Amino acid sequence: MTTQTKPIELHYWPTPNGWKITIYLEEAGLPYEMHYVNIGKGEQFEPSFLKIAPNNRMPAIVDPEGPGGQPISVFESGAILQYLGRKTGQFYPSDERARVEVDQWLFWQMGGLGPMAGQAHHFRQYAPEKVPYAIDRYTNEVNRLYGVMNRRLADREFLAGEYSIADMASIGWVKPHENQGQDLNDFPNLKRWFETIMARPAVIRALEVGQEHRRNIAEDKEAQKVLFGQRAR
Ligand SMILES: N[C@@H](CCC(=O)N[C@@H](CS)C(=O)NCC(=O)O)C(=O)O
């Protein structure tokens, strides 16, 4: 177990990708301090933020007690979860077989569930024109992915067996299931998993962090200008 003396800096905005990290920090009991990155106002383009997160996306962390006792910054939520999991030995097993199980479901979330659900949100809620082909494509793909999770959870409590960073990565993307056009009653094992995790005290605390900053982007034209249509700078 690691003893963390100085708080981890969390560069954060309350969205499904941000929640992954508050969930981890709350579950592991690590001290952290909030650095809000208002992505609707363009703070993700501040040079000081780009230095630690060159993809202009949050979350990112700075751990003042990194390897060798020196500070380290990490961007990409999956990489942050793995870093914290390796550092503390919690929610990320060191046994290679168990770790491979977690990694598969973590990467499945990072490359599949997150991006596809994000596109479903975009075309269902935010796009200025309703494009039926795009809405169907992403709603169907999320439906398929929910089916994959539902089958996986038929004979185990959590995605990789024990509660792990793979569940922490996925839960925030199942939370807005209604905005993705999905009904959890169609996926009973997934529904049981969702309700179990959402009832954990650390998850309840994590989802409350910075909730006062949450805005409905569908109604925020200024944020849409910042967030949509970005090109290389
Ligand atoms: N693959 C990245 C995705 C992060 C991401 O998309 N973050 C969004 C909010 S959920 C963001 O910061 N958007 C700012 C922007 O689009 O400029 C990760 O998992 O960390």
PDB file of C-alpha atoms and ligand atoms in Angstrom:
ATOM      1  CA  MET A   1       0.000   0.000   0.000  1.00  0.00           C
ATOM      2  CA  THR A   2       1.272   3.475  -0.856  1.00  0.00           C
ATOM      3  CA  THR A   3       1.099   6.330   1.574  1.00  0.00           C
ATOM      4  CA  GLN A   4       0.428   9.479  -0.382  1.00  0.00           C
ATOM      5  CA  THR A   5       1.425  12.582   1.553  1.00  0.00           C
ATOM      6  CA  LYS A   6       0.939  15.336  -1.035  1.00  0.00           C
ATOM      7  CA  PRO A   7      -2.426  15.464  -2.830  1.00  0.00           C
ATOM      8  CA  ILE A   8      -2.676  14.373  -6.447  1.00  0.00           C
ATOM      9  CA  GLU A   9      -3.684  17.279  -8.729  1.00  0.00           C
ATOM     10  CA  LEU A  10      -6.805  16.288 -10.643  1.00  0.00           C
ATOM     11  CA  HIS A  11      -7.522  18.312 -13.805  1.00  0.00           C
ATOM     12  CA  TYR A  12     -11.178  17.678 -14.177  1.00  0.00           C
ATOM     13  CA  TRP A  13     -14.635  18.487 -15.449  1.00  0.00           C
ATOM     14  CA  PRO A  14     -17.689  16.466 -14.367  1.00  0.00           C
ATOM     15  CA  THR A  15     -18.246  14.185 -17.381  1.00  0.00           C
ATOM     16  CA  PRO A  16     -18.127  10.376 -17.829  1.00  0.00           C
ATOM     17  CA  ASN A  17     -14.371  10.451 -18.536  1.00  0.00           C
ATOM     18  CA  GLY A  18     -13.713  12.706 -15.553  1.00  0.00           C
ATOM     19  CA  TRP A  19     -15.828  10.583 -13.203  1.00  0.00           C
ATOM     20  CA  LYS A  20     -13.548   7.585 -13.791  1.00  0.00           C
ATOM     21  CA  ILE A  21     -10.783   9.308 -11.871  1.00  0.00           C
ATOM     22  CA  THR A  22     -12.792  10.763  -8.985  1.00  0.00           C
ATOM     23  CA  ILE A  23     -14.220   7.242  -8.576  1.00  0.00           C
ATOM     24  CA  TYR A  24     -10.734   5.751  -8.388  1.00  0.00           C
ATOM     25  CA  LEU A  25      -9.402   8.392  -6.003  1.00  0.00           C
ATOM     26  CA  GLU A  26     -12.410   8.064  -3.701  1.00  0.00           C
ATOM     27  CA  GLU A  27     -12.331   4.252  -3.783  1.00  0.00           C
ATOM     28  CA  ALA A  28      -8.597   4.128  -3.058  1.00  0.00           C
ATOM     29  CA  GLY A  29      -8.796   6.857  -0.404  1.00  0.00           C
ATOM     30  CA  LEU A  30      -6.022   8.908  -2.043  1.00  0.00           C
ATOM     31  CA  PRO A  31      -5.772  12.628  -1.223  1.00  0.00           C
ATOM     32  CA  TYR A  32      -6.440  14.864  -4.237  1.00  0.00           C
ATOM     33  CA  GLU A  33      -7.040  18.504  -5.082  1.00  0.00           C
ATOM     34  CA  MET A  34      -9.352  19.768  -7.764  1.00  0.00           C
ATOM     35  CA  HIS A  35      -8.199  21.804 -10.755  1.00  0.00           C
ATOM     36  CA  TYR A  36     -11.314  22.487 -12.784  1.00  0.00           C
ATOM     37  CA  VAL A  37     -10.898  22.673 -16.574  1.00  0.00           C
ATOM     38  CA  ASN A  38     -14.015  24.367 -17.910  1.00  0.00           C
ATOM     39  CA  ILE A  39     -14.170  22.676 -21.310  1.00  0.00           C
ATOM     40  CA  GLY A  40     -17.218  24.707 -22.365  1.00  0.00           C
ATOM     41  CA  LYS A  41     -15.157  27.877 -21.965  1.00  0.00           C
ATOM     42  CA  GLY A  42     -12.053  26.511 -23.728  1.00  0.00           C
ATOM     43  CA  GLU A  43      -9.779  26.107 -20.698  1.00  0.00           C
ATOM     44  CA  GLN A  44      -8.508  22.832 -22.212  1.00  0.00           C
ATOM     45  CA  PHE A  45      -6.530  24.994 -24.662  1.00  0.00           C
ATOM     46  CA  GLU A  46      -4.591  26.889 -21.955  1.00  0.00           C
ATOM     47  CA  PRO A  47      -0.849  26.359 -22.568  1.00  0.00           C
ATOM     48  CA  SER A  48      -0.330  25.225 -18.955  1.00  0.00           C
ATOM     49  CA  PHE A  49      -2.969  22.495 -19.428  1.00  0.00           C
ATOM     50  CA  LEU A  50      -1.672  21.450 -22.862  1.00  0.00           C
ATOM     51  CA  LYS A  51       1.728  20.876 -21.262  1.00  0.00           C
ATOM     52  CA  ILE A  52       0.287  17.993 -19.249  1.00  0.00           C
ATOM     53  CA  ALA A  53      -2.552  17.022 -21.631  1.00  0.00           C
ATOM     54  CA  PRO A  54      -1.451  17.670 -25.238  1.00  0.00           C
ATOM     55  CA  ASN A  55      -4.737  16.250 -26.623  1.00  0.00           C
ATOM     56  CA  ASN A  56      -6.728  19.173 -25.091  1.00  0.00           C
ATOM     57  CA  ARG A  57      -8.980  16.743 -23.255  1.00  0.00           C
ATOM     58  CA  MET A  58      -9.430  16.193 -19.554  1.00  0.00           C
ATOM     59  CA  PRO A  59      -8.953  14.254 -17.267  1.00  0.00           C
ATOM     60  CA  ALA A  60      -5.271  14.555 -16.445  1.00  0.00           C
ATOM     61  CA  ILE A  61      -3.354  14.233 -13.206  1.00  0.00           C
ATOM     62  CA  VAL A  62      -0.108  15.470 -11.733  1.00  0.00           C
ATOM     63  CA  ASP A  63       1.233  13.200  -9.017  1.00  0.00           C
ATOM     64  CA  PRO A  64       3.785  15.152  -6.969  1.00  0.00           C
ATOM     65  CA  GLU A  65       5.028  11.823  -5.595  1.00  0.00           C
ATOM     66  CA  GLY A  66       5.661   9.996  -8.877  1.00  0.00           C
ATOM     67  CA  PRO A  67       8.352   7.405  -9.634  1.00  0.00           C
ATOM     68  CA  GLY A  68      11.621   8.192  -7.868  1.00  0.00           C
ATOM     69  CA  GLY A  69       9.774  10.686  -5.684  1.00  0.00           C
ATOM     70  CA  GLN A  70       9.574  13.120  -8.628  1.00  0.00           C
ATOM     71  CA  PRO A  71       6.360  14.663 -10.035  1.00  0.00           C
ATOM     72  CA  ILE A  72       4.755  12.949 -13.022  1.00  0.00           C
ATOM     73  CA  SER A  73       1.818  14.004 -15.189  1.00  0.00           C
ATOM     74  CA  VAL A  74      -0.524  11.535 -16.918  1.00  0.00           C
ATOM     75  CA  PHE A  75      -3.282  12.153 -19.477  1.00  0.00           C
ATOM     76  CA  GLU A  76      -5.814   9.671 -20.998  1.00  0.00           C
ATOM     77  CA  SER A  77      -8.209   8.273 -18.423  1.00  0.00           C
ATOM     78  CA  GLY A  78      -7.266   4.618 -19.059  1.00  0.00           C
ATOM     79  CA  ALA A  79      -3.557   5.370 -18.580  1.00  0.00           C
ATOM     80  CA  ILE A  80      -4.366   7.322 -15.391  1.00  0.00           C
ATOM     81  CA  LEU A  81      -6.364   4.383 -13.984  1.00  0.00           C
ATOM     82  CA  GLN A  82      -3.550   1.953 -14.780  1.00  0.00           C
ATOM     83  CA  TYR A  83      -0.951   4.303 -13.271  1.00  0.00           C
ATOM     84  CA  LEU A  84      -2.912   4.728 -10.042  1.00  0.00           C
ATOM     85  CA  GLY A  85      -3.699   1.010  -9.955  1.00  0.00           C
ATOM     86  CA  ARG A  86      -0.017   0.077 -10.301  1.00  0.00           C
ATOM     87  CA  LYS A  87       0.986   2.717  -7.787  1.00  0.00           C
ATOM     88  CA  THR A  88      -1.415   1.689  -5.029  1.00  0.00           C
ATOM     89  CA  GLY A  89      -1.947  -1.988  -5.872  1.00  0.00           C
ATOM     90  CA  GLN A  90      -5.689  -1.431  -5.553  1.00  0.00           C
ATOM     91  CA  PHE A  91      -8.377  -2.383  -8.103  1.00  0.00           C
ATOM     92  CA  TYR A  92      -5.702  -3.503 -10.616  1.00  0.00           C
ATOM     93  CA  PRO A  93      -4.347  -6.968  -9.830  1.00  0.00           C
ATOM     94  CA  SER A  94      -0.641  -7.703 -10.258  1.00  0.00           C
ATOM     95  CA  ASP A  95      -1.217 -11.370 -11.134  1.00  0.00           C
ATOM     96  CA  GLU A  96      -0.728 -11.460 -14.926  1.00  0.00           C
ATOM     97  CA  ARG A  97      -3.873 -13.492 -15.783  1.00  0.00           C
ATOM     98  CA  ALA A  98      -6.079 -11.300 -13.624  1.00  0.00           C
ATOM     99  CA  ARG A  99      -4.429  -8.155 -15.022  1.00  0.00           C
ATOM    100  CA  VAL A 100      -5.017  -9.257 -18.625  1.00  0.00           C
ATOM    101  CA  GLU A 101      -8.710  -9.689 -17.787  1.00  0.00           C
ATOM    102  CA  VAL A 102      -8.862  -6.114 -16.478  1.00  0.00           C
ATOM    103  CA  ASP A 103      -6.848  -4.693 -19.398  1.00  0.00           C
ATOM    104  CA  GLN A 104      -9.139  -6.265 -22.006  1.00  0.00           C
ATOM    105  CA  TRP A 105     -12.240  -4.672 -20.500  1.00  0.00           C
ATOM    106  CA  LEU A 106     -10.496  -1.381 -19.837  1.00  0.00           C
ATOM    107  CA  PHE A 107      -9.403  -1.134 -23.488  1.00  0.00           C
ATOM    108  CA  TRP A 108     -12.847  -2.291 -24.604  1.00  0.00           C
ATOM    109  CA  GLN A 109     -14.267   0.694 -22.742  1.00  0.00           C
ATOM    110  CA  MET A 110     -11.622   3.121 -23.990  1.00  0.00           C
ATOM    111  CA  GLY A 111     -11.862   2.094 -27.655  1.00  0.00           C
ATOM    112  CA  GLY A 112     -15.500   0.988 -27.816  1.00  0.00           C
ATOM    113  CA  LEU A 113     -18.079   1.909 -25.226  1.00  0.00           C
ATOM    114  CA  GLY A 114     -16.758   5.436 -24.530  1.00  0.00           C
ATOM    115  CA  PRO A 115     -16.311   6.645 -28.120  1.00  0.00           C
ATOM    116  CA  MET A 116     -19.515   5.012 -29.405  1.00  0.00           C
ATOM    117  CA  ALA A 117     -21.665   6.259 -26.518  1.00  0.00           C
ATOM    118  CA  GLY A 118     -20.069   9.702 -27.010  1.00  0.00           C
ATOM    119  CA  GLN A 119     -21.145   9.694 -30.665  1.00  0.00           C
ATOM    120  CA  ALA A 120     -24.633   8.528 -29.646  1.00  0.00           C
ATOM    121  CA  HIS A 121     -24.858  11.499 -27.251  1.00  0.00           C
ATOM    122  CA  HIS A 122     -23.641  13.815 -29.989  1.00  0.00           C
ATOM    123  CA  PHE A 123     -26.038  12.770 -32.717  1.00  0.00           C
ATOM    124  CA  ARG A 124     -29.033  12.203 -30.426  1.00  0.00           C
ATOM    125  CA  GLN A 125     -28.687  15.338 -28.257  1.00  0.00           C
ATOM    126  CA  TYR A 126     -26.289  17.925 -29.633  1.00  0.00           C
ATOM    127  CA  ALA A 127     -26.106  17.796 -33.447  1.00  0.00           C
ATOM    128  CA  PRO A 128     -27.913  20.828 -34.917  1.00  0.00           C
ATOM    129  CA  GLU A 129     -29.537  18.594 -37.555  1.00  0.00           C
ATOM    130  CA  LYS A 130     -31.068  15.195 -36.831  1.00  0.00           C
ATOM    131  CA  VAL A 131     -29.241  12.719 -39.054  1.00  0.00           C
ATOM    132  CA  PRO A 132     -31.203   9.428 -38.861  1.00  0.00           C
ATOM    133  CA  TYR A 133     -28.367   7.332 -40.278  1.00  0.00           C
ATOM    134  CA  ALA A 134     -25.896   8.564 -37.657  1.00  0.00           C
ATOM    135  CA  ILE A 135     -28.435   8.289 -34.829  1.00  0.00           C
ATOM    136  CA  ASP A 136     -29.232   4.679 -35.793  1.00  0.00           C
ATOM    137  CA  ARG A 137     -25.616   3.714 -36.312  1.00  0.00           C
ATOM    138  CA  TYR A 138     -24.438   4.841 -32.858  1.00  0.00           C
ATOM    139  CA  THR A 139     -27.607   3.854 -30.982  1.00  0.00           C
ATOM    140  CA  ASN A 140     -27.335   0.360 -32.471  1.00  0.00           C
ATOM    141  CA  GLU A 141     -23.644   0.076 -31.714  1.00  0.00           C
ATOM    142  CA  VAL A 142     -24.173   1.107 -28.073  1.00  0.00           C
ATOM    143  CA  ASN A 143     -27.003  -1.429 -27.914  1.00  0.00           C
ATOM    144  CA  ARG A 144     -24.619  -4.118 -29.193  1.00  0.00           C
ATOM    145  CA  LEU A 145     -21.966  -3.118 -26.639  1.00  0.00           C
ATOM    146  CA  TYR A 146     -24.513  -3.194 -23.798  1.00  0.00           C
ATOM    147  CA  GLY A 147     -25.388  -6.721 -24.960  1.00  0.00           C
ATOM    148  CA  VAL A 148     -21.707  -7.705 -24.765  1.00  0.00           C
ATOM    149  CA  MET A 149     -21.513  -6.405 -21.190  1.00  0.00           C
ATOM    150  CA  ASN A 150     -24.773  -8.080 -20.268  1.00  0.00           C
ATOM    151  CA  ARG A 151     -23.486 -11.481 -21.462  1.00  0.00           C
ATOM    152  CA  ARG A 152     -20.161 -10.962 -19.734  1.00  0.00           C
ATOM    153  CA  LEU A 153     -21.915 -10.199 -16.451  1.00  0.00           C
ATOM    154  CA  ALA A 154     -24.143 -13.294 -16.614  1.00  0.00           C
ATOM    155  CA  ASP A 155     -21.749 -15.396 -14.526  1.00  0.00           C
ATOM    156  CA  ARG A 156     -19.591 -12.818 -12.711  1.00  0.00           C
ATOM    157  CA  GLU A 157     -20.297  -9.839 -10.526  1.00  0.00           C
ATOM    158  CA  PHE A 158     -17.942  -7.407 -12.263  1.00  0.00           C
ATOM    159  CA  LEU A 159     -16.436  -7.097 -15.746  1.00  0.00           C
ATOM    160  CA  ALA A 160     -13.119  -8.695 -14.828  1.00  0.00           C
ATOM    161  CA  GLY A 161     -14.428 -10.807 -11.943  1.00  0.00           C
ATOM    162  CA  GLU A 162     -13.428  -8.618  -8.995  1.00  0.00           C
ATOM    163  CA  TYR A 163     -14.365  -4.914  -8.872  1.00  0.00           C
ATOM    164  CA  SER A 164     -11.611  -3.132 -10.825  1.00  0.00           C
ATOM    165  CA  ILE A 165     -10.570  -0.125 -12.885  1.00  0.00           C
ATOM    166  CA  ALA A 166     -12.473  -1.687 -15.835  1.00  0.00           C
ATOM    167  CA  ASP A 167     -15.766  -1.196 -13.965  1.00  0.00           C
ATOM    168  CA  MET A 168     -14.747   2.313 -12.890  1.00  0.00           C
ATOM    169  CA  ALA A 169     -14.063   3.203 -16.535  1.00  0.00           C
ATOM    170  CA  SER A 170     -17.398   1.870 -17.772  1.00  0.00           C
ATOM    171  CA  ILE A 171     -19.916   2.908 -15.141  1.00  0.00           C
ATOM    172  CA  GLY A 172     -20.009   6.605 -16.101  1.00  0.00           C
ATOM    173  CA  TRP A 173     -20.788   5.663 -19.683  1.00  0.00           C
ATOM    174  CA  VAL A 174     -23.748   3.503 -18.651  1.00  0.00           C
ATOM    175  CA  LYS A 175     -25.082   6.190 -16.298  1.00  0.00           C
ATOM    176  CA  PRO A 176     -26.505   8.339 -19.171  1.00  0.00           C
ATOM    177  CA  HIS A 177     -28.058   5.243 -20.827  1.00  0.00           C
ATOM    178  CA  GLU A 178     -31.312   7.070 -21.536  1.00  0.00           C
ATOM    179  CA  ASN A 179     -29.445   9.688 -23.596  1.00  0.00           C
ATOM    180  CA  GLN A 180     -28.030   6.795 -25.626  1.00  0.00           C
ATOM    181  CA  GLY A 181     -31.530   5.446 -26.353  1.00  0.00           C
ATOM    182  CA  GLN A 182     -31.060   2.354 -24.150  1.00  0.00           C
ATOM    183  CA  ASP A 183     -33.355   0.677 -21.608  1.00  0.00           C
ATOM    184  CA  LEU A 184     -31.490  -1.197 -18.863  1.00  0.00           C
ATOM    185  CA  ASN A 185     -34.497  -3.491 -18.410  1.00  0.00           C
ATOM    186  CA  ASP A 186     -33.400  -5.099 -21.695  1.00  0.00           C
ATOM    187  CA  PHE A 187     -30.084  -6.004 -20.013  1.00  0.00           C
ATOM    188  CA  PRO A 188     -30.809  -7.551 -16.587  1.00  0.00           C
ATOM    189  CA  ASN A 189     -27.206  -8.500 -15.673  1.00  0.00           C
ATOM    190  CA  LEU A 190     -25.960  -5.078 -16.705  1.00  0.00           C
ATOM    191  CA  LYS A 191     -28.743  -3.455 -14.678  1.00  0.00           C
ATOM    192  CA  ARG A 192     -27.746  -5.436 -11.575  1.00  0.00           C
ATOM    193  CA  TRP A 193     -24.056  -4.418 -12.092  1.00  0.00           C
ATOM    194  CA  PHE A 194     -25.063  -0.774 -12.621  1.00  0.00           C
ATOM    195  CA  GLU A 195     -27.183  -0.619  -9.474  1.00  0.00           C
ATOM    196  CA  THR A 196     -24.506  -2.368  -7.372  1.00  0.00           C
ATOM    197  CA  ILE A 197     -21.790   0.080  -8.393  1.00  0.00           C
ATOM    198  CA  MET A 198     -23.969   3.191  -8.227  1.00  0.00           C
ATOM    199  CA  ALA A 199     -24.783   2.319  -4.590  1.00  0.00           C
ATOM    200  CA  ARG A 200     -21.124   2.246  -3.491  1.00  0.00           C
ATOM    201  CA  PRO A 201     -20.443   5.154  -1.096  1.00  0.00           C
ATOM    202  CA  ALA A 202     -17.183   6.099  -2.876  1.00  0.00           C
ATOM    203  CA  VAL A 203     -18.979   6.234  -6.227  1.00  0.00           C
ATOM    204  CA  ILE A 204     -21.755   8.394  -4.764  1.00  0.00           C
ATOM    205  CA  ARG A 205     -19.120  10.802  -3.379  1.00  0.00           C
ATOM    206  CA  ALA A 206     -17.139  10.774  -6.633  1.00  0.00           C
ATOM    207  CA  LEU A 207     -20.135  11.662  -8.790  1.00  0.00           C
ATOM    208  CA  GLU A 208     -20.940  14.620  -6.560  1.00  0.00           C
ATOM    209  CA  VAL A 209     -17.558  16.276  -7.067  1.00  0.00           C
ATOM    210  CA  GLY A 210     -18.066  19.450  -9.122  1.00  0.00           C
ATOM    211  CA  GLN A 211     -21.669  18.569  -9.987  1.00  0.00           C
ATOM    212  CA  GLU A 212     -22.542  22.248  -9.633  1.00  0.00           C
ATOM    213  CA  HIS A 213     -20.502  22.855 -12.803  1.00  0.00           C
ATOM    214  CA  ARG A 214     -22.510  20.445 -14.968  1.00  0.00           C
ATOM    215  CA  ARG A 215     -24.298  22.130 -17.874  1.00  0.00           C
ATOM    216  CA  ASN A 216     -26.535  20.804 -20.589  1.00  0.00           C
ATOM    217  CA  ILE A 217     -24.395  21.309 -23.679  1.00  0.00           C
ATOM    218  CA  ALA A 218     -27.512  20.886 -25.834  1.00  0.00           C
ATOM    219  CA  GLU A 219     -28.643  24.280 -24.488  1.00  0.00           C
ATOM    220  CA  ASP A 220     -25.260  26.010 -24.359  1.00  0.00           C
ATOM    221  CA  LYS A 221     -24.462  27.544 -27.759  1.00  0.00           C
ATOM    222  CA  GLU A 222     -21.150  29.042 -26.545  1.00  0.00           C
ATOM    223  CA  ALA A 223     -19.918  25.644 -25.322  1.00  0.00           C
ATOM    224  CA  GLN A 224     -20.978  24.047 -28.618  1.00  0.00           C
ATOM    225  CA  LYS A 225     -18.815  26.578 -30.489  1.00  0.00           C
ATOM    226  CA  VAL A 226     -15.799  25.593 -28.377  1.00  0.00           C
ATOM    227  CA  LEU A 227     -16.384  21.836 -28.363  1.00  0.00           C
ATOM    228  CA  PHE A 228     -17.657  21.007 -31.838  1.00  0.00           C
ATOM    229  CA  GLY A 229     -15.845  21.400 -35.148  1.00  0.00           C
ATOM    230  CA  GLN A 230     -12.336  21.548 -33.640  1.00  0.00           C
ATOM    231  CA  ARG A 231      -9.514  21.264 -36.192  1.00  0.00           C
ATOM    232  CA  ALA A 232      -5.736  21.177 -35.922  1.00  0.00           C
ATOM    233  CA  ARG A 233      -4.297  24.310 -34.374  1.00  0.00           C
TER     234      ARG A 233
HETATM  235  N1  LIG B   1      -9.734   9.371 -24.472  1.00  0.00           N
HETATM  236  C1  LIG B   1      -9.827  10.507 -23.573  1.00  0.00           C
HETATM  237  C2  LIG B   1     -11.097  11.250 -23.836  1.00  0.00           C
HETATM  238  C3  LIG B   1     -11.275  12.409 -22.900  1.00  0.00           C
HETATM  239  C4  LIG B   1     -12.400  13.334 -23.370  1.00  0.00           C
HETATM  240  O1  LIG B   1     -12.983  13.136 -24.447  1.00  0.00           O
HETATM  241  N2  LIG B   1     -12.665  14.368 -22.557  1.00  0.00           N
HETATM  242  C5  LIG B   1     -13.651  15.353 -22.948  1.00  0.00           C
HETATM  243  C6  LIG B   1     -14.759  15.468 -21.945  1.00  0.00           C
HETATM  244  S1  LIG B   1     -15.555  13.915 -21.642  1.00  0.00           S
HETATM  245  C7  LIG B   1     -12.957  16.700 -23.079  1.00  0.00           C
HETATM  246  O2  LIG B   1     -12.075  17.039 -22.312  1.00  0.00           O
HETATM  247  N3  LIG B   1     -13.345  17.489 -24.093  1.00  0.00           N
HETATM  248  C8  LIG B   1     -12.762  18.745 -24.362  1.00  0.00           C
HETATM  249  C9  LIG B   1     -12.837  19.090 -25.832  1.00  0.00           C
HETATM  250  O3  LIG B   1     -13.547  18.376 -26.575  1.00  0.00           O
HETATM  251  O4  LIG B   1     -12.199  20.064 -26.246  1.00  0.00           O
HETATM  252  C10 LIG B   1      -9.764   9.990 -22.135  1.00  0.00           C
HETATM  253  O5  LIG B   1     -10.369   8.942 -21.887  1.00  0.00           O
HETATM  254  O6  LIG B   1      -9.127  10.631 -21.283  1.00  0.00           O
END
